[in-house]
Coordinates of C-alpha atoms in Angstrom, one line a residue:
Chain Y
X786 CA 0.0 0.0 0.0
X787 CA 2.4 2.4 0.6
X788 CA 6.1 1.9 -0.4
X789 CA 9.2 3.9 0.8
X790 CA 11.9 4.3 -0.8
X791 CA 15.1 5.8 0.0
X792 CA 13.7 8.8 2.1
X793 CA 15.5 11.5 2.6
X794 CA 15.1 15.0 4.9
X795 CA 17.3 17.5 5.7
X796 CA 16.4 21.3 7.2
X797 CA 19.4 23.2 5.5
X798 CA 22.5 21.1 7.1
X799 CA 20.9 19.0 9.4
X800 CA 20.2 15.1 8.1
X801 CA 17.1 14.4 9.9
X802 CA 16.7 11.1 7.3
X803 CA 19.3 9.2 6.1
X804 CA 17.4 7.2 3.6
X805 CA 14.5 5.2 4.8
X806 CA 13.5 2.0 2.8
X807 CA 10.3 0.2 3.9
X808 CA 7.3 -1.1 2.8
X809 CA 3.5 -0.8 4.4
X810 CA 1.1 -3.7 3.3
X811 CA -2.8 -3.0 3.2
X812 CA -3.8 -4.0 6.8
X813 CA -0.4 -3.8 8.6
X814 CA 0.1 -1.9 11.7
X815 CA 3.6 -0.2 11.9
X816 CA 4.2 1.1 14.9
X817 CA 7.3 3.4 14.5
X818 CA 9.7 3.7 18.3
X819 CA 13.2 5.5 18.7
X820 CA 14.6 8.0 20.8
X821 CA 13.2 11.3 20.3
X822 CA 15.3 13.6 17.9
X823 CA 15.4 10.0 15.3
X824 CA 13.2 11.2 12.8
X825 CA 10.4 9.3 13.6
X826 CA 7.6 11.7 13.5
X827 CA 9.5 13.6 10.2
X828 CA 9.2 10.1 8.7
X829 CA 5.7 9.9 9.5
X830 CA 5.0 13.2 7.6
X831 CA 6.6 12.6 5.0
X832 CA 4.2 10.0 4.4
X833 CA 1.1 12.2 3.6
X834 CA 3.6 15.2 2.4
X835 CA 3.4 17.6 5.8
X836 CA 7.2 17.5 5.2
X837 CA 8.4 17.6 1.9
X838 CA 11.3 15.0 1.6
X839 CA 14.8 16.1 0.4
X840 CA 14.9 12.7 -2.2
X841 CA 13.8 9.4 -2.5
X842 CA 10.1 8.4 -3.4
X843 CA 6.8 7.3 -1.6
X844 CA 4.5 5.1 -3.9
X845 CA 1.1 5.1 -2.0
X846 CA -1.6 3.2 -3.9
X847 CA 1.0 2.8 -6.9
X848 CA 1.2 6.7 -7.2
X849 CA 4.5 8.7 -6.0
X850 CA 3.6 11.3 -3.6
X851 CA 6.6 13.1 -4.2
X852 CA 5.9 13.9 -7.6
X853 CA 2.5 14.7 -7.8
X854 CA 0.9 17.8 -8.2
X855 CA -0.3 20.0 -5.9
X856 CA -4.0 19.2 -6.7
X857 CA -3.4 15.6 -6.7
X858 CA -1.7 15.7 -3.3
X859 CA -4.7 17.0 -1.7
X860 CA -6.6 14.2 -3.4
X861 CA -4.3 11.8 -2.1
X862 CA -4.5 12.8 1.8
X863 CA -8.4 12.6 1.8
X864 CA -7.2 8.5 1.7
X865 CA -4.6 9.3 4.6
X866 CA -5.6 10.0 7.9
X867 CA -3.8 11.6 10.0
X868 CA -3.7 12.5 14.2
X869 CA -1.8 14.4 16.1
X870 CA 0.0 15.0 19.2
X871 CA -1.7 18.7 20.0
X872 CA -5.0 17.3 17.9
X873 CA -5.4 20.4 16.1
X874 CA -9.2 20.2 16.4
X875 CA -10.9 23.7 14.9
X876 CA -11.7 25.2 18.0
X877 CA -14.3 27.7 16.1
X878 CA -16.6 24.7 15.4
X879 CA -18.5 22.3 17.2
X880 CA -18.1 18.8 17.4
X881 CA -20.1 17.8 14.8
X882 CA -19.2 20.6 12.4
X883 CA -15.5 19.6 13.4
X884 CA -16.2 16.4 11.8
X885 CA -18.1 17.6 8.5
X886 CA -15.9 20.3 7.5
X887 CA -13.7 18.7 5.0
X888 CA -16.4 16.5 3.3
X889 CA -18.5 18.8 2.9
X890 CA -16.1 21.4 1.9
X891 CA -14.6 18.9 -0.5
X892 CA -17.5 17.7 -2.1
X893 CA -17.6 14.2 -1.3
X894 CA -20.8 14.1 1.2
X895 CA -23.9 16.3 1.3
X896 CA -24.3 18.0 4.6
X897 CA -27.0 15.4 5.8
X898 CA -25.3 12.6 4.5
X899 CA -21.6 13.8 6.5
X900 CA -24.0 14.3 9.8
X901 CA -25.0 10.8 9.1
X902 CA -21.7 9.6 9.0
X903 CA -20.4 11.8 11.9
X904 CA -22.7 10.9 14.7
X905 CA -21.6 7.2 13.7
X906 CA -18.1 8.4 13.9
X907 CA -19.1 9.4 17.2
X908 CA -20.6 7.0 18.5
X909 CA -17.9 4.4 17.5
X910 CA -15.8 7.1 19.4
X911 CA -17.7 6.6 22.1
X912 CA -18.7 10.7 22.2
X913 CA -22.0 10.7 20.8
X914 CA -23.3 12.9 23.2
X915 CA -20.6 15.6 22.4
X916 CA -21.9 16.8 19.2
X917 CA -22.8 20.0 19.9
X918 CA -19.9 21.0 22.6
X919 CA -16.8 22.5 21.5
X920 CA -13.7 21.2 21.5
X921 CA -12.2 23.6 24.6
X922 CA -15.1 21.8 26.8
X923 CA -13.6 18.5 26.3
X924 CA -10.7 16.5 28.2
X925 CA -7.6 16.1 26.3
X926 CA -8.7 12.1 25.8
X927 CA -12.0 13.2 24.0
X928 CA -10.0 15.7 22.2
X929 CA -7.8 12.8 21.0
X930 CA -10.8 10.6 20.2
X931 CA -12.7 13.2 18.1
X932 CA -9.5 14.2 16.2
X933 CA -9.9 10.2 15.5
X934 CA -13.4 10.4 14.5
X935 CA -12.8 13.6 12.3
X936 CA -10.5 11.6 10.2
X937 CA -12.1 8.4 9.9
X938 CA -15.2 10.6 8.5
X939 CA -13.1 11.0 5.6
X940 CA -13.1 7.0 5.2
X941 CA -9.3 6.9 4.5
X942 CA -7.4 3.8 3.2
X943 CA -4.5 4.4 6.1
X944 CA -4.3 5.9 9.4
X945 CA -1.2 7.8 10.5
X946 CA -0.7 8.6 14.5
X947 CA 1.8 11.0 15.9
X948 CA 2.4 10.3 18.9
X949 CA -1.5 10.2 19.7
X950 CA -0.7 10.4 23.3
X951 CA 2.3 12.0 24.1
X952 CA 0.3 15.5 25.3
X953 CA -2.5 13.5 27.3
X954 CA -2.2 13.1 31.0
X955 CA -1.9 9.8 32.4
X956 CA -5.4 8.6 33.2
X957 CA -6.5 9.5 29.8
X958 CA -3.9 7.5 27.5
X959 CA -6.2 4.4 27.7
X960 CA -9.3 5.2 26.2
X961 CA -7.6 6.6 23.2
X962 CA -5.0 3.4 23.0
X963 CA -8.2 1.0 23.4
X964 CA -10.0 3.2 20.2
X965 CA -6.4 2.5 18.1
X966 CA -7.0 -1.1 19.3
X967 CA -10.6 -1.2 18.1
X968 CA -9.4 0.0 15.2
X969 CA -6.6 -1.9 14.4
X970 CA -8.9 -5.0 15.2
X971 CA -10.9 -3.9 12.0
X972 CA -8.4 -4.0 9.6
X973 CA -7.5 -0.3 9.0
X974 CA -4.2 0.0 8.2
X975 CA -2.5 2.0 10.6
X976 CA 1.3 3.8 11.1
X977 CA 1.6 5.0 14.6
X978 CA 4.7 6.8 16.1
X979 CA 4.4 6.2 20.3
X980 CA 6.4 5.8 23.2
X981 CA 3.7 3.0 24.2
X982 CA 5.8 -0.2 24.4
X983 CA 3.0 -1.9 25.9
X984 CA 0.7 -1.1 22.5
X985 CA 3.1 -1.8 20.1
X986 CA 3.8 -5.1 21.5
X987 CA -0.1 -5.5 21.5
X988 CA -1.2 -4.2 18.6
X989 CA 1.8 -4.1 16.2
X990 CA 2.3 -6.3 13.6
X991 CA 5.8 -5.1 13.0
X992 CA 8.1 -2.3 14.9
X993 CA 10.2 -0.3 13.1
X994 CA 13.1 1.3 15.4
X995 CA 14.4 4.6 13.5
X996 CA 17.7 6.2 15.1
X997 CA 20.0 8.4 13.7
X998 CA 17.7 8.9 10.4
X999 CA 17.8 5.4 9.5
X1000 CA 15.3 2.4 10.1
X1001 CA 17.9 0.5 12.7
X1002 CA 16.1 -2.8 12.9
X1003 CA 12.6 -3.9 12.3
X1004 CA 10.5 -7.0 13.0
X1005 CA 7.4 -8.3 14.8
X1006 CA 6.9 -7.5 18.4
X1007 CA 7.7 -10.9 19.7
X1008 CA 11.2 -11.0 18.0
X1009 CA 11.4 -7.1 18.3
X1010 CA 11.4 -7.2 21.8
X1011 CA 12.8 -10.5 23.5
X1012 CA 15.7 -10.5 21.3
X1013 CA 16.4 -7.3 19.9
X1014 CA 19.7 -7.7 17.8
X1015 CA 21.1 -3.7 17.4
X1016 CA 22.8 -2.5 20.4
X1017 CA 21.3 1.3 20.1
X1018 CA 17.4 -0.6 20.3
X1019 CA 18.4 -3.3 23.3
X1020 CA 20.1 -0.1 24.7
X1021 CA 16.6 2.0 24.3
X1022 CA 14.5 -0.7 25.7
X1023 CA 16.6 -1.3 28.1
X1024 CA 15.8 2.3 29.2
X1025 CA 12.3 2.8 28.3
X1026 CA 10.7 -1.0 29.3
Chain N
X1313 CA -24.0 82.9 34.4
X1314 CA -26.0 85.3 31.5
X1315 CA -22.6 86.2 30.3
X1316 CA -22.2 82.2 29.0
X1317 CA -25.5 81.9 27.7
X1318 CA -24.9 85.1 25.7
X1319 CA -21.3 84.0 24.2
X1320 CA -23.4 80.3 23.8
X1321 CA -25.9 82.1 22.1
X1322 CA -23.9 84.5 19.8
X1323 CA -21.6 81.3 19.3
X1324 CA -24.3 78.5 18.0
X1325 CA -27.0 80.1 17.6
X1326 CA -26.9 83.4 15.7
X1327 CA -26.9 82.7 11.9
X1328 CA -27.6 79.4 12.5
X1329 CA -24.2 78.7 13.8
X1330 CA -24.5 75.2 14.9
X1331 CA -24.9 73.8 11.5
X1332 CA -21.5 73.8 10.4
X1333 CA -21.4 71.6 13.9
X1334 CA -23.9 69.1 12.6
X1335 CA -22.8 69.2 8.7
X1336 CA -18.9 68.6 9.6
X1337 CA -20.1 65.5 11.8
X1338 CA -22.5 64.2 8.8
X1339 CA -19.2 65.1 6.4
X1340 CA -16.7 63.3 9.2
X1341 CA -19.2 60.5 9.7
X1342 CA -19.3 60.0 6.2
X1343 CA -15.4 59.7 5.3
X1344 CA -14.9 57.5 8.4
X1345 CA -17.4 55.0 7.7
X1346 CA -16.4 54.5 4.2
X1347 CA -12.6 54.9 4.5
X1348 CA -13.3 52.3 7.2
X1349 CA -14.9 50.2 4.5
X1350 CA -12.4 50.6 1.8
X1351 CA -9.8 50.0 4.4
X1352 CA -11.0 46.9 5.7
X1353 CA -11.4 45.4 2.2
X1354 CA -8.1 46.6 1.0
X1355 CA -6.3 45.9 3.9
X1356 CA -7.6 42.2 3.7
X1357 CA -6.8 41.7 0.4
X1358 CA -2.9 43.2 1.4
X1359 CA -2.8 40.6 4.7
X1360 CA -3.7 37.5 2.3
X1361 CA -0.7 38.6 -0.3
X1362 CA 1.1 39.0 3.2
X1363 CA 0.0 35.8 5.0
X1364 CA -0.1 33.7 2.1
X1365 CA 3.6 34.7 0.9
X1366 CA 5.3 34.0 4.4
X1367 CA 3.2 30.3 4.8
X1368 CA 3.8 29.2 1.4
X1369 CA 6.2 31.1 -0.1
X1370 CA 4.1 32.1 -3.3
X1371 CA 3.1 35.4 -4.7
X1372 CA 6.3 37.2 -4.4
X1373 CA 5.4 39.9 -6.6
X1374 CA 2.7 40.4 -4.9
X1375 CA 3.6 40.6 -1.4
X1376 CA 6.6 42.8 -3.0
X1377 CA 5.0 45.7 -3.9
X1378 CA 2.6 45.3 -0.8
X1379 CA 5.6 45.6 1.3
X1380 CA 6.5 48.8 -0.7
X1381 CA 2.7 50.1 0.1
X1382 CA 2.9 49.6 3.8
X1383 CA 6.3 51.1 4.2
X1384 CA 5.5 54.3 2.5
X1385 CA 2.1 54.6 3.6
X1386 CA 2.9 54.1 7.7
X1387 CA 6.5 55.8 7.1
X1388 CA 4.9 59.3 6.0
X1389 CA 1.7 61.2 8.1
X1390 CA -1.5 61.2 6.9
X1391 CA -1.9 64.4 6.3
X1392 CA 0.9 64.1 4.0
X1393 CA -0.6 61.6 2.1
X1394 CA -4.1 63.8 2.0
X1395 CA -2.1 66.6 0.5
X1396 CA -0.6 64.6 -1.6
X1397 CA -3.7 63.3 -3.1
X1398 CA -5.8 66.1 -3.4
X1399 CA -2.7 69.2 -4.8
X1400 CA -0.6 66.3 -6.7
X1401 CA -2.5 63.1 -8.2
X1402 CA -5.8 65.1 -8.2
X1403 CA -4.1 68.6 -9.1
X1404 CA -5.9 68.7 -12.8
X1405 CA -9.2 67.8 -11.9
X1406 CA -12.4 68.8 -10.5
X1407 CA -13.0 66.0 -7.9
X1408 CA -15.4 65.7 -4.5
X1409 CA -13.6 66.3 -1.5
X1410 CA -15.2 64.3 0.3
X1411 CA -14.3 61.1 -2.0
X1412 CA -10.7 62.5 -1.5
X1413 CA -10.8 62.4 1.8
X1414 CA -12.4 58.9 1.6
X1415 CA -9.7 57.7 -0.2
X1416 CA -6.9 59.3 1.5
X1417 CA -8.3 57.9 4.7
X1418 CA -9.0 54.6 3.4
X1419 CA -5.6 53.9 1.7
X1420 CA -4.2 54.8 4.7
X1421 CA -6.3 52.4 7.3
X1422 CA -5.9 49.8 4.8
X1423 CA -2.1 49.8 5.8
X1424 CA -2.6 49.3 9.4
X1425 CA -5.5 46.8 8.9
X1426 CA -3.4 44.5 7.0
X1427 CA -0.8 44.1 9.7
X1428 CA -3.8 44.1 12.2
X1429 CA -5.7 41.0 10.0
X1430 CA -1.8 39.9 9.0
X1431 CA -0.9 39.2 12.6
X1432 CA -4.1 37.6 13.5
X1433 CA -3.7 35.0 10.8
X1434 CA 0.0 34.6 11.8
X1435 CA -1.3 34.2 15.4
X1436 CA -3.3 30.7 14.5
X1437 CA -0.7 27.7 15.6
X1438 CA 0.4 26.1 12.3
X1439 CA -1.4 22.7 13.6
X1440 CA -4.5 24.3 12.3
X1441 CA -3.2 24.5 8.8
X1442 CA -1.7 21.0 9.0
X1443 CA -4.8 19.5 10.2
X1444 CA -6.6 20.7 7.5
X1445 CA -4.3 19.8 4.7
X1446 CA -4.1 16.3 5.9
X1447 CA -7.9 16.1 5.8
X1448 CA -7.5 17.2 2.0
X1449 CA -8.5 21.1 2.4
X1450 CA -5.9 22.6 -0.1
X1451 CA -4.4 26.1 1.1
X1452 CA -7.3 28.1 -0.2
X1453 CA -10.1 26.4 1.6
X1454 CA -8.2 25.8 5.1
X1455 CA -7.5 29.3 4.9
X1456 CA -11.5 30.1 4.3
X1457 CA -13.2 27.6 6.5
X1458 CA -10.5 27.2 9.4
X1459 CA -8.0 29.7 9.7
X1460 CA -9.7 32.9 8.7
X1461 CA -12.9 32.7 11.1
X1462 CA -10.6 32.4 14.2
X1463 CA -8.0 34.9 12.8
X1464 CA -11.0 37.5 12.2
X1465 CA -12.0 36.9 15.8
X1466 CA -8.9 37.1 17.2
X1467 CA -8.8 40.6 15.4
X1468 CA -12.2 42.3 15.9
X1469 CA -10.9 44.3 19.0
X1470 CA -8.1 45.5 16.9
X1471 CA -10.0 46.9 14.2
X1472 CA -12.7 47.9 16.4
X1473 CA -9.5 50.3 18.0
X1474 CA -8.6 51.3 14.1
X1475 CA -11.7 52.6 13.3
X1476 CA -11.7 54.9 16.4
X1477 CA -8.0 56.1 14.7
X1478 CA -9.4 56.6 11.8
X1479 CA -12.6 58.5 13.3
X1480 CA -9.9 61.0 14.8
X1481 CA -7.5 60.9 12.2
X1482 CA -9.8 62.7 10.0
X1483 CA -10.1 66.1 11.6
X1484 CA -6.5 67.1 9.3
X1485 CA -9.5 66.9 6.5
X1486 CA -9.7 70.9 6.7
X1487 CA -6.2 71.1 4.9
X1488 CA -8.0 69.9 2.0
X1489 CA -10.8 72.5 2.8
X1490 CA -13.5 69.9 3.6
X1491 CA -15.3 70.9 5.8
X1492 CA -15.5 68.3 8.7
X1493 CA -16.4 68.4 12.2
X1494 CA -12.8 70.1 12.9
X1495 CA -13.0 72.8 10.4
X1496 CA -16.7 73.3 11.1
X1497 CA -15.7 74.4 14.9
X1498 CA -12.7 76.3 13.4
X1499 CA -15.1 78.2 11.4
X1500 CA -17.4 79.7 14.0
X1501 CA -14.1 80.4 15.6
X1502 CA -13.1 82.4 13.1
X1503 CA -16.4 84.4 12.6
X1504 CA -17.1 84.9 16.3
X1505 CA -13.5 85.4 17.3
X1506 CA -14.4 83.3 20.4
X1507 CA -12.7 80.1 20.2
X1508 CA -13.1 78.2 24.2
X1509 CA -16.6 77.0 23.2
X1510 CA -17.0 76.2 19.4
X1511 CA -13.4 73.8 20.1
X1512 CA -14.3 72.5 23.5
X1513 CA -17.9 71.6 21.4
X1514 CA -16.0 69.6 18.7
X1515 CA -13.8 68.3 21.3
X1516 CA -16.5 66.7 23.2
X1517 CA -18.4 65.6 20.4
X1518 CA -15.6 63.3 19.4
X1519 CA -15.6 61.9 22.9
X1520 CA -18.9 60.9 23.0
X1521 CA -18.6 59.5 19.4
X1522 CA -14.9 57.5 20.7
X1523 CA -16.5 56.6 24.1
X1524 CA -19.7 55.0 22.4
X1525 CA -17.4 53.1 20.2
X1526 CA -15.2 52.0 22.9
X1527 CA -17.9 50.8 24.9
X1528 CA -19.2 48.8 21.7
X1529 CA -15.5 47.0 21.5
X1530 CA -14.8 46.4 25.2
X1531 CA -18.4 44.8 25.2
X1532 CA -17.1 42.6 21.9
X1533 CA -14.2 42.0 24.0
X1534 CA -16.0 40.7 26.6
X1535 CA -18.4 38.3 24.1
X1536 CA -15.4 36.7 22.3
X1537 CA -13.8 36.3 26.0
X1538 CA -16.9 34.3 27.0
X1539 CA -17.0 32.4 23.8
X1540 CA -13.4 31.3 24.7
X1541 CA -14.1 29.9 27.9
X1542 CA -16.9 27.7 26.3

């Protein structure tokens, strides 16, 4: 589904990647760990183009993002999802209208028909009741869950976390890790960049360790972490596990 | 006490006085409101050249020559600029004061509103314009649908403040001869040769008018406070 090859980002004289070769089958779930400064999360947008890579190629859906227009990258990220750390929800709209903008906006869905599809966004979410608040009146949790919901709305071929909950506090990382899990548990395709150990080892069906720009060593959970073979990665989870 | 009446009487009321009061506020009412229009739409139009060149990096031409604007019209007085406009680019035709003095005004609010609606759209965290490209909105329509509303919000007390400027700024309109609320005054002065009460007049009727449109912005101030709290 979506192939990587030989990714490379640099700001001005920093290297951030080093060329990054990797491939994400329809229905995988990557999760993406390293130490933070490793380019994970400029990795992760590069995928749908928030960064513009320095070289190499990304074929998603047999088209290169890095050579497509404009107009045609737009196109392209209505079929990648994305979440973020800080969720970015549009504070000026409610819920509801959170989760119909870009639909609508786009063309795709009537206004009835993107309600339709949003309260069942919400209610997967588990926030049905929420439709009319705005986002300031919600916990950072429900934040993270309707930034979820507004991108599923968009019925996208690949969902791509970062770092979904990095900025929550404590008590709140669990209801937006079990939503991943319900999701992943459905098939979607999914590339998340965490700190959770215990989700990746879950939910993962491979773990990619990037340091230093580079993809150090990747491999399913089990192997990844009971016998991790790079020093750097049995030096990380020696530290974070 | 008969004494004030008398010089109140000889001052506003003989010959009718008071009009040139009530014309130069219909005259300074008037340019204010719609330099205050052509500013806001001008100036909007210069802060998306503006914004859009330092996000993206397009429309260098553009933003160029909008640079040039701002720097020479908030590097030189307005009454400058008025002059300027009426005895220079003006100088060979017959033309309405008043549209002079509408587009002297105007030109030069627009300058200031464009760094007022400039920094407001500068002030929305760059997550907003990430989210909505990676839900597919392309620069045009994330601009439209999610950063401008909250940008224009964020502004409102700002511009509320500009057009109260701009309300003051156009008592130089008597260099042009047009006779506005400040030359009105000036004129009984200079028929009665009593000048305390036709200028303490003028002076307060631009108080009322700036305290009536402070109170309407502090009150907006307090509505989009509210609104921010949920």
């Amino acid at each position: 589904m979506i192939e990587v090859n030989d990714l490379k980002k640099s700001f001005g004289d920093l290297h951030i990647l080093k060329g990054i070769t990797t491939k994400i089958e329809k229905g995988e779930k990557v999760v993406v760990i390293g130490p933070s400064g490793s380019g994970k999360s400029t990795f992760l947008r590069c995928l749908n183009r928030l960064e513009q890579p320095t070289s190499g190629s990304i074929i998603f859906e047999g088209e290169d993002l890095t050579k497509a227009s404009e107009k045609r990258l737009y196109e392209i990220r209505e079929k990648m999802g994305m979440v973020f750390q800080h969720f970015h929800l549009f504070p000026h709209l409610s819920i509801i209208r959170n989760l119909t903008l870009a639909p609508v906006k786009l063309g795709l869905m009537s206004q009835a028909e993107a309600e339709k599809s949003a309260r069942a966004m919400l209610k997967k979410v588990g926030l049905a009741d929420k439709e009319n608040a705005f986002p300031n009146q919600l916990s950072g949790g429900q934040k993270q869950r309707i930034a979820i919901a507004r991108a599923l709305v968009m019925n996208p071929d690949v969902m791509l976390f970062d770092e979904p909950t990095s900025a929550l506090d404590p008590e709140m990382v669990g209801e937006v890790l079990n939503l991943m899990k319900q999701l992943a548990d459905e098939g979607m395709t999914m590339v998340v960049v965490t700190h959770e150990m215990g989700f990746a080892r879950e939910v993962a069906s491979r773990v990619v360790f990037i340091d230093q720009g580079v993809i150090a060593e990747e491999n399913t959970p089990e192997e990844f972490f009971t016998n991790p073979q790079n020093p750097r990665l049995q030096q990380f989870l020696s530290k974070v596990l | 006490m008969s004494d004030l009446m008398d010089k109140i009487h000889s001052t506003f009321i003989e010959g009718d006085r008071w009009k040139y009061l009530t014309n130069g506020l219909k005259t300074t009412l008037i340019i204010t409101f719609f330099a205050v229009l052509l500013g806001m739409v001008l100036g909007f139009l210069i802060a998306i050249v503006r914004a859009t060149h330092d996000k993206t990096g397009k429309m260098k031409i553009a933003n160029f020559f909008a640079k040039i604007y701002l720097t020479v019209i908030r590097g030189t007085p307005v009454m400058v600029q008025l002059l300027i406009i009426y005895y220079v680019i003006f100088a060979s035709v017959r033309i309405d004061k008043t549209f002079v003095g509408i587009l002297a005004f105007g030109l030069n609010s627009a300058a200031y509103v464009a760094e007022i609606f400039r920094s407001g759209i500068m002030s929305i965290d760059n997550g907003q314009f990430e989210a909505g490209a990676s839900l597919g909105l392309n620069y045009r329509k994330t601009m439209m649908y999610i950063i401008m509303p909250q940008a224009f919000k964020n502004v409102l007390p700002a511009l509320g403040n500009e057009c109260i400027v701009l309300l003051k700024e156009t008592s130089v309109a008597g260099y042009i001869a047009l006779e506005d609320l400040t030359k009105g005054g000036d004129i009984i002065r200079s028929v009665t040769y009593e000048a305390f009460l036709p200028l303490i007049a003028v002076a307060l009727i631009y108080l009322i008018i700036v305290m009536f449109l402070t109170m309407l912005v502090s009150r907006l101030e307090r509505r989009l406070a509210k609104s921010d709290r949920g």
